[in-house]
C-alpha cells in the first residue's frame, strides 16, 4: 500500500478558473462535423440537421467554448465558401486532410449549433493561404451590425443580428511544415500583427490569440514564442499551446508521467511571455490559450488512419479509440490545466466528436462516450472555482517519455513523478472538489487530505474511474464498459478526508458544506 498526504488552505489559491478553460474543438476533419454534429438524415436530427443524440452528450460533457473550423483545415479555408445558399456553395479539395469539403456546413450553421448547444464560439482565421484582408472581411461579416457589403451579406443570408464572436485565433500551428503556407516566426508575427490590427479596428471588443508552438518538441520552440510575441505583444491577449500525449513506446508509467511535461510547457511559455513583457517594462500579462490538448498517437503516424484515398467526403479518419490508460493520462492533463488557472484562460480539448474525441458516433447509428469523456465532464462540472495550492507528499518515480518528431527519436526524461497528482478546487458554494490521479499501477494508495479554513464539510460524492485491464475501452457494443463507479473507501473526519485509491485510478471527491 502506498501512502500520500495532501495539505491545502482555502485562503491559499493559485487562481480562479476562467469558464473558457473547459472548451473543446470542432474541425472540418473526418466525421467530426459531417456524421458527428451534423447529419440531416440521422433519425435524431433536428430541423437544422443537428444530431440530437450528440447534442445530449455534448450537454453532459459540458464544454464552455468551442474552437472552429480548424486546425490544419483553417489554413486553406475560404470562409466565403461556407455561407449563403447551400446549393451555391463550392466543393473544395481540403489539403489538410486530403478530403473533399462539401461546405454544406459553415459559419452560420456552426453559430446555430453553438446557440442550440449553449456554448461560446471561438473562431480561427486563415493566416496560411490567406492573410489580413480575408480576416477583416470575415469579421465584418460576423460582427458588424449592417450597412456595409459583408455585414449586409450576412443579413441577406438570414442573420439580421451580428454574431458577436468574441474570441479569435490568428491562424493555426503556423510553425509546422505540414501547415498550408507555414511561416517563419518573423513572417507569421508580421502577418498576425497586421490581421489583428484590422480585426480590432472593426470590432474593438474582440480577444485575440497568436499561435505559439504546435508542440513542445518543435525545433523552433521557445524562439518561436519570443519572436511572435515581439511582433504581436501589443495586439493580442493570448498565445496558444498544443499537446498530444502518446504511448508509442508501450510504456504506461511514462504515459502517465507525461502530463507533468505539460506543466513544464506552461511554465516555460509563461516565462517567455513575461520576458517579452519585461523587455518592454510592461505590466501587461499575455495569457495562455491551450487550444488543443488530448492523447493522440494510434491514428497519427499511420497514413491510412490519417488519410483515405480518392478525396472522400468526411472519411473516418483519426478515430482514436481511447482505453483506460488514456483516460488516466487525460485526467493528468486536466489536473495540469486546473493547476495553472492563473495563466491559462482558455483551453480546448481536441476534439469533440469522432476525430480524437470523447464522443463517438456511428453514421446513421448510435452515439457513445469514450473513456476520456468522464474526467472532462467531471472537471467541467465540478472544477470551476478557486484552484488551491496543494502540498503533496507522495513517493515518486522517474520516467523517460518517448515523443518522436518526424524521423527523430526524441526522449524526454521526467526525473521526479509523484505517484499522486492532485488538483483541489474551492467551489462557489463553500465546497471543495478533489481530483486525484493514482499513477501507481501496482499498489493502492491511502491518501490523507487536510483541508484548512473550510466550514463544516460533508462528502457529497466520491467516484472512481478504474479497470483491472488498462487496455479496456468503450465500444458501440459495450458502451458502458468503463464508467465512473462509487469510490467506497472514503471517510471524512473534521477537516481530514481519508481515501483509498485503487492502482491506476482517476478519482473525484466532492465535499459540500454540511
Ligand atoms: O486536432 C488535429 C490536428 O492536430 C489539428 O488540425 C492541428 O492543429 C493539430 O496538428
Short mmCIF file of C-alpha atoms and ligand atoms in Angstrom, two decimals:
data_model
loop_
_atom_site.label_atom_id
_atom_site.label_comp_id
_atom_site.label_asym_id
_atom_site.label_seq_id
_atom_site.Cartn_x
_atom_site.Cartn_y
_atom_site.Cartn_z
CA UNK A 1 0.00 0.00 0.00
CA UNK A 2 1.30 3.45 -0.98
CA UNK A 3 0.71 6.39 1.36
CA UNK A 4 0.37 10.06 0.47
CA UNK A 5 -0.69 13.26 2.18
CA UNK A 6 -2.19 16.44 0.79
CA UNK A 7 -2.48 19.74 2.62
CA UNK A 8 -4.32 22.86 1.49
CA UNK A 9 -5.87 26.02 2.87
CA UNK A 10 -8.93 27.68 1.40
CA UNK A 11 -7.14 31.04 1.54
CA UNK A 12 -4.09 29.93 -0.47
CA UNK A 13 -5.07 29.97 -4.12
CA UNK A 14 -3.38 29.53 -7.49
CA UNK A 15 -6.19 31.41 -9.23
CA UNK A 16 -9.78 31.26 -10.35
CA UNK A 17 -10.77 29.10 -13.29
CA UNK A 18 -11.95 31.02 -16.33
CA UNK A 19 -15.10 29.44 -17.82
CA UNK A 20 -13.20 29.16 -21.10
CA UNK A 21 -10.77 26.69 -19.53
CA UNK A 22 -13.36 24.00 -20.22
CA UNK A 23 -13.53 24.27 -24.01
CA UNK A 24 -13.41 21.81 -26.89
CA UNK A 25 -12.71 21.86 -30.61
CA UNK A 26 -14.65 21.13 -33.81
CA UNK A 27 -12.68 20.92 -37.05
CA UNK A 28 -13.75 20.06 -40.57
CA UNK A 29 -11.85 16.81 -40.22
CA UNK A 30 -13.09 13.30 -40.91
CA UNK A 31 -16.51 12.76 -39.32
CA UNK A 32 -16.30 15.49 -36.70
CA UNK A 33 -18.77 17.81 -38.46
CA UNK A 34 -20.39 15.57 -41.09
CA UNK A 35 -21.69 12.44 -39.37
CA UNK A 36 -20.78 13.93 -35.99
CA UNK A 37 -22.54 17.19 -35.12
CA UNK A 38 -24.39 17.37 -38.38
CA UNK A 39 -26.22 14.54 -40.07
CA UNK A 40 -29.55 15.66 -41.55
CA UNK A 41 -30.61 12.09 -42.39
CA UNK A 42 -30.00 10.76 -38.88
CA UNK A 43 -33.15 9.61 -37.01
CA UNK A 44 -32.40 12.04 -34.15
CA UNK A 45 -31.62 15.04 -36.41
CA UNK A 46 -33.48 18.28 -35.67
CA UNK A 47 -34.83 20.64 -38.35
CA UNK A 48 -31.33 22.06 -38.88
CA UNK A 49 -29.74 18.64 -39.31
CA UNK A 50 -28.04 18.59 -35.89
CA UNK A 51 -27.88 15.20 -34.23
CA UNK A 52 -29.87 15.41 -31.01
CA UNK A 53 -28.17 12.36 -29.52
CA UNK A 54 -24.80 14.10 -29.96
CA UNK A 55 -26.17 17.35 -28.54
CA UNK A 56 -27.33 15.47 -25.47
CA UNK A 57 -23.86 14.04 -24.89
CA UNK A 58 -22.29 17.44 -25.53
CA UNK A 59 -24.52 18.91 -22.83
CA UNK A 60 -23.41 16.19 -20.44
CA UNK A 61 -19.75 16.80 -21.33
CA UNK A 62 -20.41 20.48 -20.66
CA UNK A 63 -17.82 22.34 -22.75
CA UNK A 64 -17.93 26.12 -22.41
CA UNK A 65 -16.37 27.31 -25.66
CA UNK A 66 -15.76 25.52 -28.97
CA UNK A 67 -12.94 26.31 -31.40
CA UNK A 68 -13.83 26.17 -35.11
CA UNK A 69 -13.27 25.47 -38.07
CA UNK A 70 -9.69 24.16 -37.58
CA UNK A 71 -6.99 23.15 -37.02
CA UNK A 72 -4.94 22.45 -40.09
CA UNK A 73 -8.13 22.81 -42.14
CA UNK A 74 -8.39 26.55 -41.48
CA UNK A 75 -5.08 27.26 -43.20
CA UNK A 76 -6.70 26.59 -46.59
CA UNK A 77 -10.25 27.66 -45.78
CA UNK A 78 -12.16 30.31 -47.71
CA UNK A 79 -14.85 31.36 -45.25
CA UNK A 80 -16.98 32.69 -48.13
CA UNK A 81 -17.40 29.10 -49.40
CA UNK A 82 -19.38 28.18 -46.29
CA UNK A 83 -22.03 30.94 -46.25
CA UNK A 84 -25.11 31.73 -48.33
CA UNK A 85 -27.46 29.35 -50.14
CA UNK A 86 -26.15 25.81 -49.75
CA UNK A 87 -26.79 24.94 -53.39
CA UNK A 88 -24.34 27.66 -54.47
CA UNK A 89 -21.53 26.60 -52.19
CA UNK A 90 -18.48 25.12 -53.90
CA UNK A 91 -16.96 21.75 -53.15
CA UNK A 92 -13.23 22.10 -52.49
CA UNK A 93 -10.20 19.90 -52.08
CA UNK A 94 -9.06 20.09 -48.48
CA UNK A 95 -5.27 19.76 -48.46
CA UNK A 96 -5.09 19.39 -44.69
CA UNK A 97 -6.85 16.02 -44.57
CA UNK A 98 -6.91 15.10 -48.29
CA UNK A 99 -10.68 15.02 -48.44
CA UNK A 100 -13.42 16.86 -50.30
CA UNK A 101 -15.08 19.64 -48.35
CA UNK A 102 -18.74 19.97 -49.41
CA UNK A 103 -19.24 23.25 -47.49
CA UNK A 104 -22.81 22.34 -46.59
CA UNK A 105 -21.92 23.30 -43.01
CA UNK A 106 -20.22 26.65 -42.44
CA UNK A 107 -20.08 29.69 -40.17
CA UNK A 108 -23.83 30.28 -39.80
CA UNK A 109 -24.61 26.60 -39.27
CA UNK A 110 -21.89 26.46 -36.61
CA UNK A 111 -23.30 29.55 -34.90
CA UNK A 112 -26.76 27.96 -34.92
CA UNK A 113 -25.29 24.80 -33.45
CA UNK A 114 -23.49 26.81 -30.73
CA UNK A 115 -26.75 28.51 -29.81
CA UNK A 116 -28.50 25.17 -29.58
CA UNK A 117 -25.68 23.61 -27.56
CA UNK A 118 -25.35 26.79 -25.46
CA UNK A 119 -21.62 27.13 -25.96
CA UNK A 120 -19.47 30.13 -26.85
CA UNK A 121 -17.81 30.06 -30.29
CA UNK A 122 -14.05 30.53 -30.77
CA UNK A 123 -13.15 31.18 -34.40
CA UNK A 124 -9.82 30.79 -36.15
CA UNK A 125 -8.95 32.82 -39.25
CA UNK A 126 -6.89 31.56 -42.16
CA UNK A 127 -3.38 33.03 -41.97
CA UNK A 128 -1.94 30.24 -44.14
CA UNK A 129 -3.14 30.65 -47.71
CA UNK A 130 -4.75 33.97 -46.81
CA UNK A 131 -3.99 36.95 -44.56
CA UNK A 132 -5.39 40.16 -43.07
CA UNK A 133 -7.69 41.05 -45.95
CA UNK A 134 -9.78 37.87 -45.69
CA UNK A 135 -9.71 38.11 -41.89
CA UNK A 136 -11.03 41.69 -41.86
CA UNK A 137 -13.82 40.79 -44.31
CA UNK A 138 -14.74 37.79 -42.21
CA UNK A 139 -15.06 39.78 -39.01
CA UNK A 140 -17.09 42.42 -40.86
CA UNK A 141 -19.41 39.60 -41.99
CA UNK A 142 -19.71 38.13 -38.49
CA UNK A 143 -19.64 41.07 -36.11
CA UNK A 144 -20.53 44.31 -37.89
CA UNK A 145 -24.19 45.31 -37.41
CA UNK A 146 -25.01 46.26 -41.04
CA UNK A 147 -24.84 48.88 -43.77
CA UNK A 148 -21.66 47.52 -45.40
CA UNK A 149 -21.03 44.90 -48.06
CA UNK A 150 -20.16 41.95 -45.81
CA UNK A 151 -22.46 42.78 -42.91
CA UNK A 152 -25.36 43.15 -45.31
CA UNK A 153 -24.40 39.87 -46.94
CA UNK A 154 -24.83 38.19 -43.54
CA UNK A 155 -28.25 39.83 -43.20
CA UNK A 156 -29.17 38.60 -46.67
CA UNK A 157 -28.17 35.14 -45.51
CA UNK A 158 -30.81 35.34 -42.82
CA UNK A 159 -28.79 36.60 -39.85
CA UNK A 160 -30.06 40.11 -39.11
CA UNK A 161 -28.15 40.40 -35.84
CA UNK A 162 -24.35 40.24 -35.76
CA UNK A 163 -22.95 37.01 -34.33
CA UNK A 164 -20.80 38.93 -31.84
CA UNK A 165 -17.97 36.39 -31.83
CA UNK A 166 -15.50 37.48 -29.16
CA UNK A 167 -12.62 35.02 -29.25
CA UNK A 168 -10.43 34.77 -32.38
CA UNK A 169 -7.34 32.67 -33.12
CA UNK A 170 -4.85 34.18 -35.54
CA UNK A 171 -4.26 31.08 -37.66
CA UNK A 172 -3.27 27.60 -36.54
CA UNK A 173 0.11 25.90 -35.94
CA UNK A 174 1.90 28.27 -38.27
CA UNK A 175 5.28 26.85 -37.18
CA UNK A 176 4.54 23.41 -38.69
CA UNK A 177 5.71 22.37 -42.18
CA UNK A 178 2.51 20.29 -42.52
CA UNK A 179 0.53 23.53 -42.50
CA UNK A 180 -0.57 25.10 -45.77
CA UNK A 181 1.82 28.04 -46.20
CA UNK A 182 3.58 27.68 -42.87
CA UNK A 183 5.82 30.52 -41.89
CA UNK A 184 8.90 31.55 -40.02
CA UNK A 185 8.23 33.29 -36.71
CA UNK A 186 9.05 36.64 -38.28
CA UNK A 187 6.78 36.10 -41.28
CA UNK A 188 3.95 34.88 -39.09
CA UNK A 189 4.46 37.59 -36.46
CA UNK A 190 4.13 40.31 -39.08
CA UNK A 191 1.05 38.78 -40.74
CA UNK A 192 -0.64 38.12 -37.38
CA UNK A 193 0.01 41.64 -36.18
CA UNK A 194 -1.49 43.24 -39.30
CA UNK A 195 -4.52 40.93 -39.24
CA UNK A 196 -5.02 41.64 -35.52
CA UNK A 197 -4.88 45.40 -36.04
CA UNK A 198 -7.53 45.39 -38.76
CA UNK A 199 -9.78 42.91 -36.98
CA UNK A 200 -9.76 45.02 -33.84
CA UNK A 201 -10.36 48.23 -35.77
CA UNK A 202 -13.60 46.65 -36.97
CA UNK A 203 -14.58 45.26 -33.57
CA UNK A 204 -12.60 46.61 -30.60
CA UNK A 205 -14.33 44.20 -28.22
CA UNK A 206 -12.68 41.04 -29.59
CA UNK A 207 -9.95 38.99 -27.90
CA UNK A 208 -7.09 37.62 -29.98
CA UNK A 209 -4.77 34.67 -29.64
CA UNK A 210 -1.46 34.32 -31.51
CA UNK A 211 -0.10 30.91 -32.50
CA UNK A 212 2.53 29.53 -30.19
CA UNK A 213 4.39 26.30 -30.94
CA UNK A 214 2.41 23.34 -32.18
CA UNK A 215 4.26 21.14 -29.67
CA UNK A 216 6.99 21.41 -27.07
CA UNK A 217 9.23 19.18 -29.18
CA UNK A 218 9.26 21.54 -32.20
CA UNK A 219 12.76 22.67 -33.20
CA UNK A 220 11.78 26.34 -33.06
CA UNK A 221 10.04 26.04 -29.67
CA UNK A 222 10.93 28.93 -27.38
CA UNK A 223 12.45 31.11 -30.07
CA UNK A 224 9.10 30.98 -31.87
CA UNK A 225 7.08 32.34 -28.92
CA UNK A 226 9.66 35.04 -28.26
CA UNK A 227 9.74 36.30 -31.85
CA UNK A 228 5.97 36.04 -32.42
CA UNK A 229 5.23 37.97 -29.24
CA UNK A 230 7.87 40.53 -30.11
CA UNK A 231 5.66 41.41 -33.10
CA UNK A 232 2.23 40.88 -31.59
CA UNK A 233 2.59 41.73 -27.88
CA UNK A 234 0.56 44.94 -28.12
CA UNK A 235 -2.10 43.32 -30.31
CA UNK A 236 -3.04 40.04 -28.63
CA UNK A 237 -4.29 38.82 -25.27
CA UNK A 238 -3.23 35.17 -25.63
CA UNK A 239 -0.65 32.82 -27.05
CA UNK A 240 -1.60 29.25 -27.91
CA UNK A 241 -0.08 25.88 -26.90
CA UNK A 242 -0.83 22.37 -28.20
CA UNK A 243 -0.06 18.99 -26.62
CA UNK A 244 -0.92 15.44 -27.68
CA UNK A 245 0.31 12.65 -25.43
CA UNK A 246 1.33 9.28 -26.83
CA UNK A 247 2.19 5.76 -25.77
CA UNK A 248 4.16 4.68 -28.84
CA UNK A 249 6.73 3.11 -26.52
CA UNK A 250 4.09 0.95 -24.77
CA UNK A 251 5.40 2.39 -21.51
CA UNK A 252 2.33 3.14 -19.39
CA UNK A 253 4.20 4.67 -16.41
CA UNK A 254 5.86 7.10 -18.87
CA UNK A 255 2.48 7.90 -20.45
CA UNK A 256 1.05 8.66 -17.01
CA UNK A 257 4.08 10.80 -16.16
CA UNK A 258 3.84 12.81 -19.38
CA UNK A 259 1.16 15.30 -18.21
CA UNK A 260 3.95 16.69 -15.99
CA UNK A 261 5.67 17.81 -19.21
CA UNK A 262 2.57 19.88 -19.89
CA UNK A 263 3.24 21.63 -16.57
CA UNK A 264 6.77 22.44 -17.76
CA UNK A 265 5.49 23.58 -21.14
CA UNK A 266 3.05 26.01 -19.48
CA UNK A 267 5.66 27.36 -17.05
CA UNK A 268 8.14 27.88 -19.90
CA UNK A 269 5.69 29.72 -22.15
CA UNK A 270 4.65 31.93 -19.23
CA UNK A 271 8.33 32.73 -18.63
CA UNK A 272 8.91 33.63 -22.29
CA UNK A 273 5.77 35.79 -22.47
CA UNK A 274 6.79 37.58 -19.29
CA UNK A 275 10.32 38.08 -20.62
CA UNK A 276 8.84 39.82 -23.67
CA UNK A 277 6.82 41.99 -21.27
CA UNK A 278 9.94 42.69 -19.21
CA UNK A 279 11.83 43.94 -22.26
CA UNK A 280 9.04 46.49 -22.65
CA UNK A 281 8.80 47.26 -18.93
CA UNK A 282 5.15 46.33 -19.45
CA UNK A 283 2.68 45.26 -16.78
CA UNK A 284 0.56 43.50 -19.42
CA UNK A 285 0.41 39.74 -18.96
CA UNK A 286 -0.16 37.55 -22.01
CA UNK A 287 -2.47 34.71 -21.05
CA UNK A 288 -2.31 31.16 -22.38
CA UNK A 289 -4.84 29.55 -24.68
CA UNK A 290 -4.22 25.79 -24.62
CA UNK A 291 -6.42 25.32 -27.65
CA UNK A 292 -5.52 21.71 -28.50
CA UNK A 293 -4.82 19.02 -25.91
CA UNK A 294 -5.51 15.31 -25.69
CA UNK A 295 -3.96 11.88 -26.08
CA UNK A 296 -3.39 11.08 -29.77
CA UNK A 297 -1.00 8.66 -31.38
CA UNK A 298 -2.58 5.48 -32.81
CA UNK A 299 -4.14 7.32 -35.73
CA UNK A 300 -1.41 9.91 -36.01
CA UNK A 301 1.57 8.47 -37.81
CA UNK A 302 -0.08 5.74 -39.87
CA UNK A 303 -1.03 7.33 -43.15
CA UNK A 304 -4.09 5.12 -43.65
CA UNK A 305 -5.62 6.37 -40.42
CA UNK A 306 -4.93 9.99 -41.30
CA UNK A 307 -5.97 9.97 -44.92
CA UNK A 308 -8.16 7.87 -47.22
CA UNK A 309 -7.53 7.66 -50.94
CA UNK A 310 -9.81 9.26 -53.55
CA UNK A 311 -10.59 12.60 -51.83
CA UNK A 312 -13.70 11.30 -49.98
CA UNK A 313 -16.18 13.48 -48.12
CA UNK A 314 -15.95 13.08 -44.33
CA UNK A 315 -13.85 9.89 -44.27
CA UNK A 316 -13.47 8.03 -40.96
CA UNK A 317 -10.02 9.30 -40.03
CA UNK A 318 -8.33 9.99 -36.67
CA UNK A 319 -10.98 7.86 -34.97
CA UNK A 320 -8.80 7.11 -31.98
CA UNK A 321 -10.26 4.54 -29.59
CA UNK A 322 -9.48 5.60 -26.04
CA UNK A 323 -8.78 3.00 -23.39
CA UNK A 324 -8.47 3.11 -19.62
CA UNK A 325 -4.82 4.19 -19.53
CA UNK A 326 -5.58 7.02 -21.95
CA UNK A 327 -8.29 8.24 -19.57
CA UNK A 328 -5.74 8.28 -16.73
CA UNK A 329 -3.21 10.28 -18.75
CA UNK A 330 -6.04 12.55 -19.89
CA UNK A 331 -7.06 13.08 -16.25
CA UNK A 332 -3.45 14.10 -15.57
CA UNK A 333 -3.77 16.74 -18.29
CA UNK A 334 -6.99 18.02 -16.69
CA UNK A 335 -5.12 18.45 -13.40
CA UNK A 336 -2.25 20.27 -15.15
CA UNK A 337 -4.70 22.71 -16.73
CA UNK A 338 -6.55 23.38 -13.47
CA UNK A 339 -3.32 23.91 -11.57
CA UNK A 340 -2.36 26.71 -13.97
CA UNK A 341 -5.68 28.52 -13.77
CA UNK A 342 -3.81 31.76 -13.06
CA UNK A 343 -2.37 31.90 -16.60
CA UNK A 344 -4.43 29.52 -18.77
CA UNK A 345 -7.57 31.45 -19.56
CA UNK A 346 -8.85 29.24 -22.36
CA UNK A 347 -8.31 25.60 -23.35
CA UNK A 348 -9.86 23.27 -25.90
CA UNK A 349 -10.00 19.51 -25.70
CA UNK A 350 -9.20 18.35 -29.25
CA UNK A 351 -11.65 17.42 -30.48
CA UNK A 352 -15.37 16.90 -29.76
CA UNK A 353 -16.87 14.16 -31.93
CA UNK A 354 -15.33 11.17 -33.77
CA UNK A 355 -11.93 12.67 -34.63
CA UNK A 356 -9.74 12.17 -31.50
CA UNK A 357 -12.85 12.75 -29.47
CA UNK A 358 -14.68 11.97 -26.23
CA UNK A 359 -17.89 11.31 -28.19
CA UNK A 360 -18.11 8.63 -30.89
CA UNK A 361 -20.91 8.08 -33.35
CA UNK A 362 -21.89 5.64 -35.99
CA UNK A 363 -23.21 7.36 -39.09
CA UNK A 364 -26.93 6.53 -39.04
CA UNK A 365 -26.43 4.75 -35.71
CA UNK A 366 -25.85 5.42 -32.01
CA UNK A 367 -23.50 7.77 -30.15
CA UNK A 368 -21.48 6.79 -27.07
CA UNK A 369 -18.94 8.08 -24.56
CA UNK A 370 -15.26 7.21 -24.83
CA UNK A 371 -13.23 6.72 -21.62
CA UNK A 372 -11.80 10.26 -21.76
CA UNK A 373 -15.32 11.68 -21.65
CA UNK A 374 -15.55 11.22 -17.89
CA UNK A 375 -12.56 13.16 -16.49
CA UNK A 376 -13.50 16.10 -18.75
CA UNK A 377 -17.18 16.08 -17.80
CA UNK A 378 -16.28 15.90 -14.11
CA UNK A 379 -13.71 18.69 -14.40
CA UNK A 380 -16.09 20.92 -16.33
CA UNK A 381 -18.97 20.35 -13.95
CA UNK A 382 -17.14 20.37 -10.63
CA UNK A 383 -13.77 22.00 -11.30
CA UNK A 384 -14.96 25.59 -11.55
CA UNK A 385 -13.90 27.93 -8.77
CA UNK A 386 -10.74 28.83 -6.87
CA UNK A 387 -7.91 26.36 -7.54
CA UNK A 388 -5.94 25.87 -4.33
CA UNK A 389 -2.24 25.38 -3.80
CA UNK A 390 -1.65 21.85 -2.58
CA UNK A 391 1.28 20.47 -0.64
CA UNK A 392 1.58 16.86 -1.81
CA UNK A 393 3.78 14.26 -0.13
CA UNK A 394 3.91 11.12 -2.23
CA UNK A 395 6.53 8.66 -3.33
CA UNK A 396 7.83 9.36 -6.79
CA UNK A 397 9.28 7.52 -9.76
CA UNK A 398 11.21 8.56 -12.83
CA UNK A 399 10.27 8.06 -16.47
CA UNK A 400 11.59 8.56 -19.97
CA UNK A 401 8.85 9.77 -22.25
CA UNK A 402 9.32 8.99 -25.93
CA UNK A 403 7.97 11.81 -28.09
CA UNK A 404 9.24 11.42 -31.66
CA UNK A 405 9.19 14.25 -34.16
CA UNK A 406 9.21 13.07 -37.77
CA UNK A 407 12.20 10.71 -38.09
CA UNK A 408 13.74 11.98 -34.87
CA UNK A 409 13.54 9.63 -31.89
CA UNK A 410 13.23 12.18 -29.10
CA UNK A 411 13.03 11.11 -25.46
CA UNK A 412 12.32 13.45 -22.57
CA UNK A 413 13.43 12.43 -19.07
CA UNK A 414 10.97 13.15 -16.26
CA UNK A 415 13.12 12.64 -13.17
CA UNK A 416 10.54 13.18 -10.43
CA UNK A 417 6.99 11.91 -10.93
CA UNK A 418 4.93 11.83 -7.70
CA UNK A 419 2.59 8.84 -7.87
CA UNK A 420 -0.21 11.11 -6.72
CA UNK A 421 -1.24 14.03 -8.95
CA UNK A 422 -3.89 16.30 -7.44
CA UNK A 423 -5.99 19.35 -8.04
CA UNK A 424 -8.20 20.94 -5.39
CA UNK A 425 -10.89 23.46 -6.26
CA UNK A 426 -12.82 25.52 -3.71
CA UNK A 427 -16.27 25.85 -5.24
CA UNK A 428 -18.60 28.82 -5.05
CA UNK A 429 -20.98 27.30 -2.55
CA UNK A 430 -18.17 26.82 0.02
CA UNK A 431 -17.41 23.24 -1.00
CA UNK A 432 -14.27 21.50 -2.17
CA UNK A 433 -13.66 19.31 -5.24
CA UNK A 434 -10.67 16.99 -5.30
CA UNK A 435 -9.33 15.36 -8.46
CA UNK A 436 -6.86 12.61 -7.59
CA UNK A 437 -4.81 10.51 -10.01
CA UNK A 438 -3.05 7.45 -8.58
CA UNK A 439 -0.29 6.73 -11.10
CA UNK A 440 0.94 3.68 -9.24
CA UNK A 441 -0.08 0.70 -11.35
CA UNK A 442 0.68 -1.98 -8.77
CA UNK A 443 -0.42 -0.55 -5.43
CA UNK A 444 -3.47 1.07 -3.96
CA UNK A 445 -2.80 4.37 -2.22
CA UNK A 446 -4.03 5.58 1.14
CA UNK A 447 -4.41 9.36 0.93
CA UNK A 448 -4.82 11.67 3.88
CA UNK A 449 -6.11 15.09 2.83
CA UNK A 450 -6.19 18.03 5.23
CA UNK A 451 -8.33 20.93 4.04
CA UNK A 452 -7.97 24.01 6.25
CA UNK A 453 -10.19 27.08 6.61
CA UNK A 454 -13.35 25.49 5.21
CA UNK A 455 -16.66 25.38 7.05
CA UNK A 456 -18.04 22.03 8.22
CA UNK A 457 -17.99 19.79 5.15
CA UNK A 458 -19.71 16.55 4.26
CA UNK A 459 -18.96 14.08 1.47
CA UNK A 460 -21.37 14.77 -1.39
CA UNK A 461 -19.95 12.36 -3.95
CA UNK A 462 -16.96 10.07 -4.37
CA UNK A 463 -16.32 8.35 -7.71
CA UNK A 464 -13.50 6.35 -9.24
CA UNK A 465 -12.64 5.54 -12.85
CA UNK A 466 -10.52 2.41 -12.98
CA UNK A 467 -10.31 -1.04 -14.50
CA UNK A 468 -8.07 -4.05 -13.94
CA UNK A 469 -7.42 -4.00 -17.67
CA UNK A 470 -5.70 -0.78 -18.70
CA UNK A 471 -6.47 -1.54 -22.34
CA UNK A 472 -10.23 -1.84 -21.77
CA UNK A 473 -12.41 0.60 -23.68
CA UNK A 474 -15.98 1.53 -24.55
CA UNK A 475 -17.38 0.42 -27.89
CA UNK A 476 -20.67 0.60 -29.70
CA UNK A 477 -21.40 -2.95 -28.50
CA UNK A 478 -20.24 -2.29 -24.94
CA UNK A 479 -20.61 1.48 -24.41
CA UNK A 480 -20.51 1.33 -20.60
CA UNK A 481 -17.53 -0.95 -20.05
CA UNK A 482 -15.65 1.98 -18.45
CA UNK A 483 -17.62 4.46 -16.41
CA UNK A 484 -17.31 6.16 -13.01
CA UNK A 485 -18.24 3.93 -10.10
CA UNK A 486 -18.72 4.70 -6.43
CA UNK A 487 -15.44 5.11 -4.52
CA UNK A 488 -16.18 3.08 -1.42
CA UNK A 489 -13.27 3.58 0.88
CA UNK A 490 -13.55 7.26 1.72
CA UNK A 491 -14.27 8.97 5.04
CA UNK A 492 -14.30 12.47 6.43
CA UNK A 493 -13.29 13.32 9.98
CA UNK A 494 -13.30 17.04 10.78
CA UNK A 495 -11.07 18.62 8.12
CA UNK A 496 -9.40 15.34 7.12
CA UNK A 497 -10.53 13.22 4.23
CA UNK A 498 -9.09 9.74 4.04
CA UNK A 499 -9.49 7.61 0.93
CA UNK A 500 -8.00 4.51 -0.60
CA UNK A 501 -7.35 4.94 -4.30
CA UNK A 502 -7.09 1.86 -6.49
CA UNK A 503 -3.91 1.32 -8.50
CA UNK A 504 -4.13 3.20 -11.80
CA UNK A 505 -7.21 5.21 -10.93
CA UNK A 506 -8.77 8.63 -11.55
CA UNK A 507 -10.88 9.81 -8.60
CA UNK A 508 -13.31 12.60 -7.86
CA UNK A 509 -14.23 13.50 -4.28
CA UNK A 510 -16.71 16.29 -3.70
CA UNK A 511 -17.24 17.86 -0.30
CA UNK A 512 -20.07 20.28 0.34
CA UNK A 513 -20.96 22.49 3.28
CA UNK A 514 -22.77 20.32 5.83
O1 LIG B 1 -6.53 18.15 -33.94
C1 LIG B 1 -5.94 17.54 -35.05
C2 LIG B 1 -4.86 18.41 -35.66
O2 LIG B 1 -3.77 18.48 -34.78
C3 LIG B 1 -5.22 19.85 -35.89
O3 LIG B 1 -5.84 20.05 -37.12
C4 LIG B 1 -3.88 20.52 -35.90
O4 LIG B 1 -3.96 21.85 -35.47
C5 LIG B 1 -3.02 19.64 -35.00
O5 LIG B 1 -1.83 19.31 -35.61
#
